PDB file of C-alpha atoms in Angstrom:
ATOM      1  CA  UNK A   1      -7.932  54.347 -10.859  1.00 48.00           C
ATOM      2  CA  UNK A   2      -8.509  55.375  -7.238  1.00 50.00           C
ATOM      3  CA  UNK A   3     -12.243  55.599  -7.844  1.00 48.00           C
ATOM      4  CA  UNK A   4     -12.476  51.993  -9.121  1.00 52.00           C
ATOM      5  CA  UNK A   5     -10.576  50.760  -6.068  1.00 52.00           C
ATOM      6  CA  UNK A   6     -13.015  52.537  -3.802  1.00 52.00           C
ATOM      7  CA  UNK A   7     -15.961  50.986  -5.631  1.00 57.00           C
ATOM      8  CA  UNK A   8     -14.465  47.492  -5.365  1.00 47.00           C
ATOM      9  CA  UNK A   9     -13.713  48.034  -1.658  1.00 52.00           C
ATOM     10  CA  UNK A  10     -17.245  49.319  -1.020  1.00 47.00           C
ATOM     11  CA  UNK A  11     -18.833  46.350  -2.791  1.00 49.00           C
ATOM     12  CA  UNK A  12     -16.553  43.901  -0.958  1.00 47.00           C
ATOM     13  CA  UNK A  13     -17.271  45.505   2.417  1.00 44.00           C
ATOM     14  CA  UNK A  14     -21.020  45.482   1.825  1.00 50.00           C
ATOM     15  CA  UNK A  15     -20.893  41.789   0.901  1.00 51.00           C
ATOM     16  CA  UNK A  16     -18.990  40.978   4.086  1.00 47.00           C
ATOM     17  CA  UNK A  17     -21.530  42.871   6.199  1.00 48.00           C
ATOM     18  CA  UNK A  18     -24.685  41.598   4.447  1.00 47.00           C
ATOM     19  CA  UNK A  19     -23.715  37.952   3.758  1.00 45.00           C
ATOM     20  CA  UNK A  20     -23.915  36.662   7.359  1.00 48.00           C
ATOM     21  CA  UNK A  21     -27.431  38.085   7.723  1.00 46.00           C
ATOM     22  CA  UNK A  22     -28.633  36.501   4.497  1.00 43.00           C
ATOM     23  CA  UNK A  23     -27.138  33.131   5.494  1.00 44.00           C
ATOM     24  CA  UNK A  24     -28.765  33.363   8.922  1.00 43.00           C
ATOM     25  CA  UNK A  25     -32.116  34.101   7.314  1.00 39.00           C
ATOM     26  CA  UNK A  26     -32.029  30.837   5.372  1.00 44.00           C
ATOM     27  CA  UNK A  27     -33.661  27.854   7.042  1.00 52.00           C
ATOM     28  CA  UNK A  28     -31.180  25.137   7.929  1.00 63.00           C
ATOM     29  CA  UNK A  29     -32.144  21.486   7.548  1.00 77.00           C
ATOM     30  CA  UNK A  30     -31.533  18.795  10.098  1.00 87.00           C
ATOM     31  CA  UNK A  31     -28.362  16.774   9.608  1.00 89.00           C
ATOM     32  CA  UNK A  32     -27.681  13.290  10.901  1.00 91.00           C
ATOM     33  CA  UNK A  33     -25.129  10.533  10.517  1.00 90.00           C
ATOM     34  CA  UNK A  34     -25.175   6.779  10.137  1.00 92.00           C
ATOM     35  CA  UNK A  35     -22.422   4.196  10.516  1.00 91.00           C
ATOM     36  CA  UNK A  36     -23.179   2.061   7.470  1.00 90.00           C
ATOM     37  CA  UNK A  37     -20.076  -0.077   8.021  1.00 89.00           C
ATOM     38  CA  UNK A  38     -21.322  -1.135  11.449  1.00 91.00           C
ATOM     39  CA  UNK A  39     -24.777  -1.874  10.042  1.00 92.00           C
ATOM     40  CA  UNK A  40     -23.420  -3.902   7.127  1.00 91.00           C
ATOM     41  CA  UNK A  41     -21.140  -5.839   9.447  1.00 90.00           C
ATOM     42  CA  UNK A  42     -24.092  -6.837  11.649  1.00 90.00           C
ATOM     43  CA  UNK A  43     -26.425  -7.942   8.842  1.00 91.00           C
ATOM     44  CA  UNK A  44     -26.802 -11.712   8.389  1.00 91.00           C
ATOM     45  CA  UNK A  45     -26.993 -11.157   4.614  1.00 92.00           C
ATOM     46  CA  UNK A  46     -23.493  -9.647   4.675  1.00 91.00           C
ATOM     47  CA  UNK A  47     -22.125 -12.628   6.555  1.00 91.00           C
ATOM     48  CA  UNK A  48     -23.734 -14.973   4.011  1.00 94.00           C
ATOM     49  CA  UNK A  49     -22.321 -12.884   1.139  1.00 93.00           C
ATOM     50  CA  UNK A  50     -18.833 -13.088   2.680  1.00 93.00           C
ATOM     51  CA  UNK A  51     -19.145 -16.857   2.960  1.00 94.00           C
ATOM     52  CA  UNK A  52     -20.279 -17.116  -0.681  1.00 95.00           C
ATOM     53  CA  UNK A  53     -17.410 -14.874  -1.766  1.00 94.00           C
ATOM     54  CA  UNK A  54     -14.896 -17.010   0.114  1.00 95.00           C
ATOM     55  CA  UNK A  55     -16.354 -20.132  -1.496  1.00 95.00           C
ATOM     56  CA  UNK A  56     -15.962 -18.502  -4.907  1.00 94.00           C
ATOM     57  CA  UNK A  57     -12.426 -17.238  -4.282  1.00 95.00           C
ATOM     58  CA  UNK A  58     -10.970 -20.351  -2.616  1.00 96.00           C
ATOM     59  CA  UNK A  59     -10.559 -22.520  -5.753  1.00 96.00           C
ATOM     60  CA  UNK A  60      -9.252 -19.526  -7.689  1.00 95.00           C
ATOM     61  CA  UNK A  61      -6.661 -18.859  -4.985  1.00 96.00           C
ATOM     62  CA  UNK A  62      -5.723 -22.551  -4.955  1.00 97.00           C
ATOM     63  CA  UNK A  63      -5.112 -22.422  -8.709  1.00 96.00           C
ATOM     64  CA  UNK A  64      -3.043 -19.248  -8.335  1.00 96.00           C
ATOM     65  CA  UNK A  65      -0.946 -20.938  -5.655  1.00 96.00           C
ATOM     66  CA  UNK A  66      -0.424 -23.952  -7.926  1.00 96.00           C
ATOM     67  CA  UNK A  67       0.682 -21.742 -10.822  1.00 96.00           C
ATOM     68  CA  UNK A  68       3.046 -19.832  -8.532  1.00 96.00           C
ATOM     69  CA  UNK A  69       4.630 -23.059  -7.263  1.00 96.00           C
ATOM     70  CA  UNK A  70       5.144 -24.255 -10.843  1.00 94.00           C
ATOM     71  CA  UNK A  71       6.805 -20.947 -11.661  1.00 95.00           C
ATOM     72  CA  UNK A  72       9.081 -21.161  -8.628  1.00 95.00           C
ATOM     73  CA  UNK A  73      10.100 -24.719  -9.561  1.00 93.00           C
ATOM     74  CA  UNK A  74      10.817 -23.595 -13.112  1.00 92.00           C
ATOM     75  CA  UNK A  75      12.994 -20.725 -11.860  1.00 92.00           C
ATOM     76  CA  UNK A  76      14.833 -23.013  -9.403  1.00 92.00           C
ATOM     77  CA  UNK A  77      15.496 -25.600 -12.124  1.00 89.00           C
ATOM     78  CA  UNK A  78      16.756 -22.890 -14.469  1.00 87.00           C
ATOM     79  CA  UNK A  79      19.082 -21.501 -11.786  1.00 87.00           C
ATOM     80  CA  UNK A  80      20.677 -24.929 -11.333  1.00 88.00           C
ATOM     81  CA  UNK A  81      20.986 -25.630 -15.076  1.00 85.00           C
ATOM     82  CA  UNK A  82      21.879 -22.136 -16.319  1.00 79.00           C
ATOM     83  CA  UNK A  83      25.637 -22.721 -16.247  1.00 81.00           C
ATOM     84  CA  UNK A  84      25.489 -25.919 -18.283  1.00 86.00           C
ATOM     85  CA  UNK A  85      23.017 -24.678 -20.933  1.00 83.00           C
ATOM     86  CA  UNK A  86      23.985 -23.168 -24.249  1.00 85.00           C
ATOM     87  CA  UNK A  87      23.111 -19.556 -24.935  1.00 85.00           C
ATOM     88  CA  UNK A  88      20.167 -20.572 -27.155  1.00 88.00           C
ATOM     89  CA  UNK A  89      18.836 -22.999 -24.517  1.00 85.00           C
ATOM     90  CA  UNK A  90      19.173 -20.341 -21.785  1.00 85.00           C
ATOM     91  CA  UNK A  91      17.261 -17.818 -23.907  1.00 88.00           C
ATOM     92  CA  UNK A  92      14.545 -20.389 -24.559  1.00 89.00           C
ATOM     93  CA  UNK A  93      14.224 -21.189 -20.823  1.00 89.00           C
ATOM     94  CA  UNK A  94      14.179 -17.460 -19.945  1.00 89.00           C
ATOM     95  CA  UNK A  95      11.429 -16.918 -22.502  1.00 93.00           C
ATOM     96  CA  UNK A  96       9.477 -19.825 -20.998  1.00 92.00           C
ATOM     97  CA  UNK A  97       9.917 -18.378 -17.479  1.00 91.00           C
ATOM     98  CA  UNK A  98       8.840 -14.928 -18.679  1.00 94.00           C
ATOM     99  CA  UNK A  99       5.756 -16.376 -20.380  1.00 94.00           C
ATOM    100  CA  UNK A 100       4.847 -18.263 -17.192  1.00 95.00           C
ATOM    101  CA  UNK A 101       5.221 -15.081 -15.116  1.00 95.00           C
ATOM    102  CA  UNK A 102       3.016 -13.171 -17.543  1.00 96.00           C
ATOM    103  CA  UNK A 103       0.397 -15.944 -17.441  1.00 95.00           C
ATOM    104  CA  UNK A 104       0.344 -15.782 -13.631  1.00 95.00           C
ATOM    105  CA  UNK A 105      -0.038 -11.986 -13.685  1.00 96.00           C
ATOM    106  CA  UNK A 106      -2.842 -12.253 -16.238  1.00 95.00           C
ATOM    107  CA  UNK A 107      -4.645 -14.899 -14.159  1.00 95.00           C
ATOM    108  CA  UNK A 108      -4.243 -12.815 -10.984  1.00 96.00           C
ATOM    109  CA  UNK A 109      -5.622  -9.725 -12.724  1.00 96.00           C
ATOM    110  CA  UNK A 110      -8.569 -11.568 -14.333  1.00 95.00           C
ATOM    111  CA  UNK A 111      -9.592 -13.277 -11.113  1.00 95.00           C
ATOM    112  CA  UNK A 112      -8.511 -10.968  -8.271  1.00 93.00           C
ATOM    113  CA  UNK A 113      -7.678  -7.621  -9.865  1.00 93.00           C
ATOM    114  CA  UNK A 114      -9.766  -4.541 -10.397  1.00 93.00           C
ATOM    115  CA  UNK A 115     -12.818  -5.584 -12.393  1.00 92.00           C
ATOM    116  CA  UNK A 116     -11.889  -9.228 -11.950  1.00 93.00           C
ATOM    117  CA  UNK A 117     -14.149 -12.164 -11.264  1.00 94.00           C
ATOM    118  CA  UNK A 118     -13.952 -11.887  -7.457  1.00 94.00           C
ATOM    119  CA  UNK A 119     -14.672  -8.145  -7.464  1.00 94.00           C
ATOM    120  CA  UNK A 120     -17.645  -8.633  -9.800  1.00 94.00           C
ATOM    121  CA  UNK A 121     -19.024 -11.371  -7.558  1.00 94.00           C
ATOM    122  CA  UNK A 122     -18.543  -9.150  -4.510  1.00 93.00           C
ATOM    123  CA  UNK A 123     -20.472  -6.325  -6.168  1.00 93.00           C
ATOM    124  CA  UNK A 124     -23.201  -8.725  -7.260  1.00 94.00           C
ATOM    125  CA  UNK A 125     -23.606  -9.914  -3.675  1.00 94.00           C
ATOM    126  CA  UNK A 126     -23.279  -6.591  -1.843  1.00 92.00           C
ATOM    127  CA  UNK A 127     -25.276  -4.177  -4.021  1.00 94.00           C
ATOM    128  CA  UNK A 128     -28.690  -5.530  -2.935  1.00 94.00           C
ATOM    129  CA  UNK A 129     -27.587  -5.442   0.721  1.00 92.00           C
ATOM    130  CA  UNK A 130     -26.384  -1.841   0.440  1.00 92.00           C
ATOM    131  CA  UNK A 131     -29.645  -0.889  -1.266  1.00 94.00           C
ATOM    132  CA  UNK A 132     -31.587  -2.422   1.628  1.00 93.00           C
ATOM    133  CA  UNK A 133     -29.585  -0.378   4.147  1.00 93.00           C
ATOM    134  CA  UNK A 134     -29.967   2.787   2.065  1.00 93.00           C
ATOM    135  CA  UNK A 135     -33.744   2.305   1.887  1.00 94.00           C
ATOM    136  CA  UNK A 136     -33.903   1.962   5.678  1.00 93.00           C
ATOM    137  CA  UNK A 137     -31.770   5.091   6.151  1.00 92.00           C
ATOM    138  CA  UNK A 138     -33.982   7.051   3.746  1.00 93.00           C
ATOM    139  CA  UNK A 139     -37.168   5.893   5.474  1.00 93.00           C
ATOM    140  CA  UNK A 140     -35.950   6.949   8.923  1.00 92.00           C
ATOM    141  CA  UNK A 141     -34.495  10.240   7.672  1.00 91.00           C
ATOM    142  CA  UNK A 142     -37.778  11.175   6.000  1.00 92.00           C
ATOM    143  CA  UNK A 143     -39.840  10.092   9.006  1.00 91.00           C
ATOM    144  CA  UNK A 144     -37.731  12.156  11.405  1.00 89.00           C
ATOM    145  CA  UNK A 145     -37.284  15.157   9.108  1.00 89.00           C
ATOM    146  CA  UNK A 146     -33.566  14.943   8.377  1.00 89.00           C
ATOM    147  CA  UNK A 147     -32.604  16.650   5.131  1.00 89.00           C
ATOM    148  CA  UNK A 148     -29.033  15.330   5.050  1.00 90.00           C
ATOM    149  CA  UNK A 149     -27.522  12.051   6.274  1.00 91.00           C
ATOM    150  CA  UNK A 150     -23.748  11.646   6.215  1.00 90.00           C
ATOM    151  CA  UNK A 151     -21.465   8.699   6.839  1.00 89.00           C
ATOM    152  CA  UNK A 152     -20.448   8.813  10.505  1.00 88.00           C
ATOM    153  CA  UNK A 153     -16.733   8.265   9.901  1.00 86.00           C
ATOM    154  CA  UNK A 154     -16.416  11.615   8.082  1.00 86.00           C
ATOM    155  CA  UNK A 155     -17.912  13.630  10.949  1.00 83.00           C
ATOM    156  CA  UNK A 156     -15.708  15.187  13.593  1.00 86.00           C
ATOM    157  CA  UNK A 157     -18.466  15.467  16.172  1.00 87.00           C
ATOM    158  CA  UNK A 158     -22.067  14.327  16.197  1.00 84.00           C
ATOM    159  CA  UNK A 159     -24.573  14.708  18.995  1.00 86.00           C
ATOM    160  CA  UNK A 160     -25.856  11.232  19.937  1.00 87.00           C
ATOM    161  CA  UNK A 161     -29.446  12.192  19.095  1.00 87.00           C
ATOM    162  CA  UNK A 162     -28.360  12.843  15.480  1.00 86.00           C
ATOM    163  CA  UNK A 163     -26.864   9.377  15.011  1.00 88.00           C
ATOM    164  CA  UNK A 164     -29.355   7.166  13.173  1.00 88.00           C
ATOM    165  CA  UNK A 165     -27.235   3.982  13.264  1.00 89.00           C
ATOM    166  CA  UNK A 166     -29.185   2.183  15.984  1.00 90.00           C
ATOM    167  CA  UNK A 167     -32.548   3.275  14.591  1.00 89.00           C
ATOM    168  CA  UNK A 168     -31.586   1.817  11.214  1.00 90.00           C
ATOM    169  CA  UNK A 169     -30.365  -1.361  12.897  1.00 90.00           C
ATOM    170  CA  UNK A 170     -33.716  -1.658  14.713  1.00 89.00           C
ATOM    171  CA  UNK A 171     -35.634  -1.172  11.470  1.00 89.00           C
ATOM    172  CA  UNK A 172     -33.542  -3.932   9.848  1.00 89.00           C
ATOM    173  CA  UNK A 173     -34.084  -6.190  12.895  1.00 86.00           C
ATOM    174  CA  UNK A 174     -30.393  -6.300  13.794  1.00 86.00           C
ATOM    175  CA  UNK A 175     -29.683  -7.065  17.417  1.00 75.00           C
TER     176      UNK A 175
END
């Protein structure tokens, strides 16, 4: 038992002593960052996509507002009449109100929810723009010999010469 402990300790100690040297011997690649949010925000294509998305979402939001107002009127009318209605009539009205609420939730999910019409339109508009930015980042990274490019907002510190944001903006003709 004592012998196996010694062997494990010897192997562990040798790994601790040898590992830093082997890591130091490896060639490290150049790392840079890019602020893709800033680039996307400055692109005219992004501004046009936002305008198109707003144009798409506005009538859908108007319809949602209309449905919500109808629901609120239905609930208000029920609240006023509830005392004078029979049990069967109250249950019928409550069912109608519940169905209206479910219809509003369904509409909201189909149009504005995850995977909804607005999200699909947003993806359709933004994917080509993101691909354009990515291609510019890749071109500059390859040209300047960077092996890794990270998003700037995840970095704690970056030397200014390793920030490719303005170089990418220049390549995309963003002022």
